[in-house]
CSV table of C-alpha atoms (C1' of nucleotides) in Angstrom, one decimal:
chain,number,residue,atom,x,y,z
A,437,UNK,CA,18.9,-17.3,10.9
A,438,UNK,CA,19.1,-17.5,7.1
A,439,UNK,CA,19.2,-15.1,4.3
A,440,UNK,CA,17.5,-14.7,0.9
A,441,UNK,CA,18.7,-12.3,-1.7
A,442,UNK,CA,16.8,-10.8,-4.7
A,443,UNK,CA,17.7,-8.3,-7.3
A,444,UNK,CA,17.2,-4.6,-6.5
A,445,UNK,CA,15.9,-3.9,-10.0
A,446,UNK,CA,12.7,-1.7,-9.7
A,447,UNK,CA,12.7,-2.4,-6.0
A,448,UNK,CA,13.2,0.4,-3.5
A,449,UNK,CA,12.7,-0.5,0.2
A,450,UNK,CA,11.9,2.9,1.5
A,451,UNK,CA,9.3,3.6,-1.1
A,452,UNK,CA,7.8,0.1,-0.7
A,453,UNK,CA,7.5,0.2,3.1
A,454,UNK,CA,6.7,3.9,3.3
A,455,UNK,CA,3.9,4.2,0.7
A,456,UNK,CA,1.1,3.6,3.2
A,457,UNK,CA,0.3,-0.1,2.3
A,458,UNK,CA,1.7,-1.5,5.5
A,459,UNK,CA,2.0,-0.3,9.1
A,460,UNK,CA,4.4,-2.8,10.8
A,461,UNK,CA,8.0,-2.2,9.4
A,462,UNK,CA,10.4,0.0,11.2
A,463,UNK,CA,13.4,1.7,9.6
A,464,UNK,CA,16.8,2.4,11.1
A,465,UNK,CA,19.2,4.0,8.6
A,466,UNK,CA,18.0,2.2,5.5
A,467,UNK,CA,17.4,-1.2,7.2
A,468,UNK,CA,13.8,-2.4,7.8
A,469,UNK,CA,12.9,-4.8,10.5
A,470,UNK,CA,9.4,-6.3,11.1
A,471,UNK,CA,7.2,-9.3,11.1
A,472,UNK,CA,5.1,-10.7,8.4
A,473,UNK,CA,2.9,-13.9,8.7
A,474,UNK,CA,4.6,-14.6,12.1
A,475,UNK,CA,8.1,-14.5,10.5
A,476,UNK,CA,10.7,-12.0,11.6
A,477,UNK,CA,13.0,-10.3,9.1
A,478,UNK,CA,15.6,-7.7,8.6
A,479,UNK,CA,15.7,-6.4,5.1
A,480,UNK,CA,18.4,-4.2,3.6
A,481,UNK,CA,19.9,-3.2,0.3
A,482,UNK,CA,23.6,-4.1,-0.4
A,483,UNK,CA,25.2,-3.3,-3.8
A,484,UNK,CA,22.7,-4.5,-6.4
A,485,UNK,CA,20.8,-6.9,-4.0
A,486,UNK,CA,18.0,-6.8,-1.5
A,487,UNK,CA,19.1,-9.0,1.4
A,488,UNK,CA,16.4,-10.6,3.6
A,489,UNK,CA,17.7,-12.0,6.9
A,490,UNK,CA,15.0,-14.0,8.7
A,491,UNK,CA,14.4,-16.5,11.5
A,492,UNK,CA,12.3,-18.4,8.9
A,493,UNK,CA,13.9,-17.8,5.6
A,494,UNK,CA,11.4,-19.5,3.5
A,495,UNK,CA,12.5,-18.2,0.1
A,496,UNK,CA,9.2,-18.6,-1.6
A,497,UNK,CA,7.3,-16.8,1.2
A,498,UNK,CA,9.5,-13.7,1.1
A,499,UNK,CA,9.5,-13.6,-2.7
A,500,UNK,CA,5.7,-13.8,-2.7
A,501,UNK,CA,5.4,-11.2,0.1
A,502,UNK,CA,7.7,-8.8,-1.6
A,503,UNK,CA,6.2,-9.5,-5.1
A,504,UNK,CA,9.7,-10.0,-6.6
A,505,UNK,CA,8.6,-12.0,-9.6
A,506,UNK,CA,6.4,-9.3,-11.1
A,507,UNK,CA,7.8,-7.1,-14.0
A,508,UNK,CA,7.5,-3.6,-12.6
A,509,UNK,CA,9.3,-2.0,-15.6
A,510,UNK,CA,6.3,-3.2,-17.6
A,511,UNK,CA,3.9,-1.8,-15.0
A,512,UNK,CA,5.6,1.6,-15.1
A,513,UNK,CA,5.2,1.6,-18.9
A,514,UNK,CA,1.5,0.7,-18.6
A,515,UNK,CA,0.6,3.4,-16.1
A,516,UNK,CA,2.7,6.2,-17.5
A,517,UNK,CA,-0.1,7.7,-19.6
A,518,UNK,CA,0.8,11.4,-19.1
A,519,UNK,CA,3.5,13.7,-17.7
A,520,UNK,CA,2.0,13.6,-14.2
A,521,UNK,CA,2.2,9.8,-14.1
A,522,UNK,CA,5.8,10.0,-15.4
A,523,UNK,CA,6.6,12.2,-12.4
A,524,UNK,CA,4.7,10.0,-10.0
A,525,UNK,CA,6.5,6.8,-11.2
A,526,UNK,CA,9.9,8.5,-11.0
A,527,UNK,CA,9.2,9.9,-7.5
A,528,UNK,CA,8.0,6.5,-6.2
A,529,UNK,CA,10.6,4.5,-8.0
A,530,UNK,CA,10.8,0.9,-6.9
A,531,UNK,CA,7.4,0.7,-5.1
A,532,UNK,CA,6.2,-2.9,-4.9
A,533,UNK,CA,2.8,-4.0,-3.8
A,534,UNK,CA,3.3,-6.3,-0.9
A,535,UNK,CA,1.2,-9.5,-0.7
A,536,UNK,CA,0.1,-9.2,2.9
A,537,UNK,CA,-1.8,-11.5,5.3
A,538,UNK,CA,-5.5,-11.2,4.7
A,539,UNK,CA,-6.7,-10.9,8.4
A,540,UNK,CA,-3.9,-8.5,9.3
A,541,UNK,CA,-4.8,-6.3,6.3
A,542,UNK,CA,-8.5,-6.4,7.0
A,543,UNK,CA,-8.1,-5.4,10.7
A,544,UNK,CA,-5.4,-2.8,9.9
A,545,UNK,CA,-7.5,-1.0,7.3
A,546,UNK,CA,-10.6,-1.1,9.5
A,547,UNK,CA,-8.5,0.7,12.1
A,548,UNK,CA,-7.3,3.1,9.4
A,549,UNK,CA,-10.6,4.7,8.6
A,550,UNK,CA,-10.6,8.4,9.2
A,551,UNK,CA,-7.3,8.2,11.0
A,552,UNK,CA,-3.7,9.2,10.2
A,553,UNK,CA,-0.8,6.9,9.4
A,554,UNK,CA,1.1,7.5,12.7
A,555,UNK,CA,-2.0,6.8,14.7
A,556,UNK,CA,-2.8,3.7,12.8
A,557,UNK,CA,0.7,2.4,13.4
A,558,UNK,CA,0.4,3.0,17.1
A,559,UNK,CA,-2.9,1.1,17.4
A,560,UNK,CA,-1.7,-1.8,15.3
A,561,UNK,CA,1.5,-2.0,17.4
A,562,UNK,CA,-0.5,-2.1,20.6
A,563,UNK,CA,-2.7,-4.8,19.2
A,564,UNK,CA,0.3,-7.0,18.4
A,565,UNK,CA,2.0,-6.3,21.7
A,566,UNK,CA,-1.1,-7.2,23.6
A,567,UNK,CA,-2.3,-10.3,21.7
A,568,UNK,CA,0.5,-11.4,19.3
A,569,UNK,CA,3.2,-14.0,19.9
A,570,UNK,CA,6.6,-12.9,21.1
A,571,UNK,CA,9.4,-13.3,18.7
A,572,UNK,CA,12.9,-12.5,19.9
A,573,UNK,CA,15.5,-11.5,17.3
A,574,UNK,CA,18.8,-9.8,17.7
A,575,UNK,CA,18.2,-9.0,21.3
A,576,UNK,CA,14.9,-7.3,20.7
A,577,UNK,CA,11.3,-8.4,21.2
A,578,UNK,CA,8.9,-8.4,18.2
A,579,UNK,CA,5.3,-9.5,18.0
A,580,UNK,CA,3.3,-11.3,15.4
A,581,UNK,CA,-0.1,-10.0,14.3
A,582,UNK,CA,-2.6,-12.0,16.4
A,583,UNK,CA,-4.8,-14.6,14.6
A,584,UNK,CA,-8.6,-14.3,14.7
A,585,UNK,CA,-8.6,-17.4,16.9
A,586,UNK,CA,-6.4,-15.6,19.4
A,587,UNK,CA,-8.8,-12.6,19.5
A,588,UNK,CA,-11.9,-14.8,19.9
A,589,UNK,CA,-12.7,-13.6,23.5
A,590,UNK,CA,-11.4,-10.0,23.1
A,591,UNK,CA,-14.3,-7.6,24.0
A,592,UNK,CA,-15.2,-4.3,22.5
A,593,UNK,CA,-13.8,-2.5,25.5
A,594,UNK,CA,-10.6,-4.5,25.2
A,595,UNK,CA,-10.2,-3.3,21.6
A,596,UNK,CA,-11.0,0.3,22.8
A,597,UNK,CA,-7.8,0.1,24.9
A,598,UNK,CA,-5.5,0.1,21.9
A,599,UNK,CA,-6.9,3.5,21.0
A,600,UNK,CA,-9.3,2.7,18.1
A,601,UNK,CA,-12.3,4.5,19.5
A,602,UNK,CA,-15.6,3.8,17.8
A,603,UNK,CA,-13.9,1.3,15.5
A,604,UNK,CA,-13.7,-1.2,18.4
A,605,UNK,CA,-17.0,-2.8,17.6
A,606,UNK,CA,-16.0,-3.2,13.9
A,607,UNK,CA,-12.9,-5.1,15.0
A,608,UNK,CA,-14.9,-7.4,17.2
A,609,UNK,CA,-17.4,-8.1,14.5
A,610,UNK,CA,-14.6,-8.7,12.0
A,611,UNK,CA,-13.1,-11.4,14.3
A,612,UNK,CA,-16.5,-13.0,14.5
A,613,UNK,CA,-17.0,-13.0,10.7
A,614,UNK,CA,-13.7,-14.7,10.2
A,615,UNK,CA,-14.2,-17.3,12.9
A,616,UNK,CA,-17.7,-18.2,11.7
A,617,UNK,CA,-16.4,-18.5,8.1
A,618,UNK,CA,-19.0,-15.9,6.9
A,619,UNK,CA,-16.0,-14.1,5.4
A,620,UNK,CA,-13.6,-16.6,3.9
A,621,UNK,CA,-10.2,-15.7,2.3
A,622,UNK,CA,-10.2,-18.6,-0.1
A,623,UNK,CA,-13.7,-17.8,-1.3
A,624,UNK,CA,-12.7,-14.2,-1.9
A,625,UNK,CA,-9.5,-15.2,-3.7
A,626,UNK,CA,-11.5,-17.3,-6.1
A,627,UNK,CA,-14.1,-14.7,-6.7
A,628,UNK,CA,-14.1,-11.9,-9.2
A,629,UNK,CA,-13.2,-8.4,-8.0
A,630,UNK,CA,-16.8,-7.5,-8.2
A,631,UNK,CA,-18.1,-10.5,-6.2
A,632,UNK,CA,-15.3,-10.1,-3.6
A,633,UNK,CA,-16.2,-6.5,-3.1
A,634,UNK,CA,-19.9,-7.4,-2.6
A,635,UNK,CA,-18.9,-9.9,0.1
A,636,UNK,CA,-16.5,-7.7,2.0
A,637,UNK,CA,-18.9,-4.7,1.9
A,638,UNK,CA,-21.3,-6.6,4.0
A,639,UNK,CA,-18.9,-6.3,6.9
A,640,UNK,CA,-19.3,-3.5,9.5
A,641,UNK,CA,-16.7,-0.8,9.2
A,642,UNK,CA,-15.8,-1.9,5.7
A,643,UNK,CA,-16.8,0.6,3.0
A,644,UNK,CA,-15.6,1.3,-0.5
A,645,UNK,CA,-12.1,2.4,0.5
A,646,UNK,CA,-11.2,-0.1,3.1
A,647,UNK,CA,-12.6,-2.9,0.9
A,648,UNK,CA,-10.4,-1.8,-2.0
A,649,UNK,CA,-7.3,-1.6,0.1
A,650,UNK,CA,-7.9,-5.1,1.5
A,651,UNK,CA,-8.3,-6.6,-2.0
A,652,UNK,CA,-5.3,-4.7,-3.4
A,653,UNK,CA,-2.9,-5.4,-0.6
A,654,UNK,CA,-3.9,-9.0,0.4
A,655,UNK,CA,-6.0,-10.6,-2.3
A,656,UNK,CA,-3.9,-9.7,-5.3
A,657,UNK,CA,-6.8,-7.9,-7.1
A,658,UNK,CA,-5.2,-5.1,-9.0
A,659,UNK,CA,-8.1,-3.8,-11.2
A,660,UNK,CA,-9.3,-1.3,-8.6
A,661,UNK,CA,-8.4,2.2,-7.5
A,662,UNK,CA,-8.8,2.9,-3.8
A,663,UNK,CA,-9.9,6.5,-3.4
A,664,UNK,CA,-9.1,8.4,-0.2
A,665,UNK,CA,-8.8,12.1,0.4
A,666,UNK,CA,-5.3,12.3,-1.3
A,667,UNK,CA,-6.4,10.4,-4.4
A,668,UNK,CA,-9.6,12.4,-4.7
A,669,UNK,CA,-7.5,15.6,-4.4
A,670,UNK,CA,-5.1,14.6,-7.2
A,671,UNK,CA,-7.8,13.2,-9.4
A,672,UNK,CA,-9.7,16.5,-9.2
A,673,UNK,CA,-6.6,18.7,-9.7
A,674,UNK,CA,-5.1,16.8,-12.6
A,675,UNK,CA,-7.6,14.4,-14.2
A,676,UNK,CA,-10.7,16.6,-14.4
A,677,UNK,CA,-12.6,14.3,-12.0
A,678,UNK,CA,-15.1,15.1,-9.3
A,679,UNK,CA,-14.5,13.6,-5.9
A,680,UNK,CA,-17.3,11.2,-6.3
A,681,UNK,CA,-16.0,9.9,-9.6
A,682,UNK,CA,-12.4,9.6,-8.7
A,683,UNK,CA,-12.5,5.8,-8.3
A,684,UNK,CA,-14.4,5.2,-11.6
A,685,UNK,CA,-12.2,7.6,-13.6
A,686,UNK,CA,-9.0,5.9,-12.2
A,687,UNK,CA,-10.3,2.4,-13.0
A,688,UNK,CA,-11.3,3.4,-16.6
A,689,UNK,CA,-7.9,5.0,-17.2
A,690,UNK,CA,-5.7,2.3,-15.8
A,691,UNK,CA,-7.8,-0.9,-16.1
A,692,UNK,CA,-6.0,-4.0,-14.7
A,693,UNK,CA,-3.1,-1.7,-13.6
A,694,UNK,CA,-5.3,0.6,-11.5
A,695,UNK,CA,-3.9,-0.6,-8.1
A,696,UNK,CA,-0.3,0.1,-9.2
A,697,UNK,CA,-1.2,3.5,-10.7
A,698,UNK,CA,-3.1,4.5,-7.5
A,699,UNK,CA,-0.2,3.6,-5.3
A,700,UNK,CA,2.3,5.8,-7.3
A,701,UNK,CA,-0.2,8.6,-7.3
A,702,UNK,CA,-1.0,8.3,-3.6
A,703,UNK,CA,2.6,8.3,-2.6
A,704,UNK,CA,3.5,11.2,-4.9
A,705,UNK,CA,0.6,13.5,-3.9
A,706,UNK,CA,0.7,12.8,-0.2
A,707,UNK,CA,4.4,13.6,0.1
A,708,UNK,CA,4.0,16.8,-2.0
A,709,UNK,CA,2.7,18.6,1.2
A,710,UNK,CA,0.8,21.3,-0.6
B,1185,DC,C1',-27.7,14.1,1.7
B,1186,DG,C1',-25.9,15.5,6.4
B,1187,DC,C1',-24.0,14.6,10.5
B,1188,DC,C1',-21.1,12.4,13.6
B,1189,DA,C1',-17.4,9.6,15.7
B,1190,DG,C1',-11.4,8.5,19.5
B,1191,DG,C1',-7.8,10.9,19.6
B,1192,DG,C1',-3.2,11.9,18.0
B,1193,DA,C1',-0.4,14.8,14.7
B,1194,DC,C1',0.4,19.0,13.0
B,1195,DG,C1',0.5,23.9,12.1
B,1196,DA,C1',-1.1,28.5,13.2
B,1197,DA,C1',-1.4,32.1,16.4
C,1099,DT,C1',0.9,26.9,25.0
C,1100,DT,C1',-3.5,26.5,23.2
C,1101,DC,C1',-6.6,25.9,19.6
C,1102,DG,C1',-8.5,24.3,15.2
C,1103,DT,C1',-8.2,21.2,11.5
C,1104,DC,C1',-7.2,17.0,9.5
C,1105,DC,C1',-6.8,12.1,9.0
C,1106,DA,C1',-5.7,5.8,3.5
C,1107,DT,C1',-14.2,6.9,6.0
C,1108,DG,C1',-18.4,4.5,7.2
C,1109,DG,C1',-22.8,4.0,9.7
C,1110,DC,C1',-27.0,5.7,10.4
DNA sequence: CGCCAGGGACGAA
DNA sequence: TTCGTCCATGGC
């Protein structure tokens, strides 16, 4: 067990893990435990540091995962184009966009469609408990997110058992697309946002919104503005947009910083509880 | 464009 | 307690 520590400047754990980009971290009075890329970690804030205690404390891995090298003060300046964005960036102070595993993000956001965050978390947890590798840490059992190879022979009915309903067939086809190489992470990483979108959208169960989330949270493509019901709501209320145009309006306003702006707006509007 | 699809969370009654 | 509505939507 080793530790890595990074500055807590522009980095708030609660906002980062609770803003809807990930479904696998659990909080217990300010301390977050979970598994990323098969590595277990406990992450907490002490004084002016974020301390990561891990069974595989690869410093470079955690820094990349937590996006610690990016200048978020600069991002806040870029996206603060009006008083609402000022409020949103203050409210979501310290949000960081995690660089998550591609396959995990893809499967998780296919599950997410037309569902709620507690339900998504429950299904993803069951998937990991059923097919992931066991990782024991501090007297508790944790599970990795299963690889596509591990899910090779999982049937549609098997997927149904984790409570994903009609999405089960999408998950099965997703595993097939990854194993056959029809959908390839490296190809997507090297492609433009537009080309990557084109490829991902050929997958069953991947539409505009799921596609954008996967690119934003796992492929480091930030010039896109995922538009779900909350984003459409806030774009209609405060930016004079229609629901249909919310994505285009957001991307025009925020350009290369669209993904960050969207995340602040989503977190702010969703927690407002109208 | 319109309809429909698990099933849990959540609030109203 | 029960009922209706909604949910980080997409396929057909």
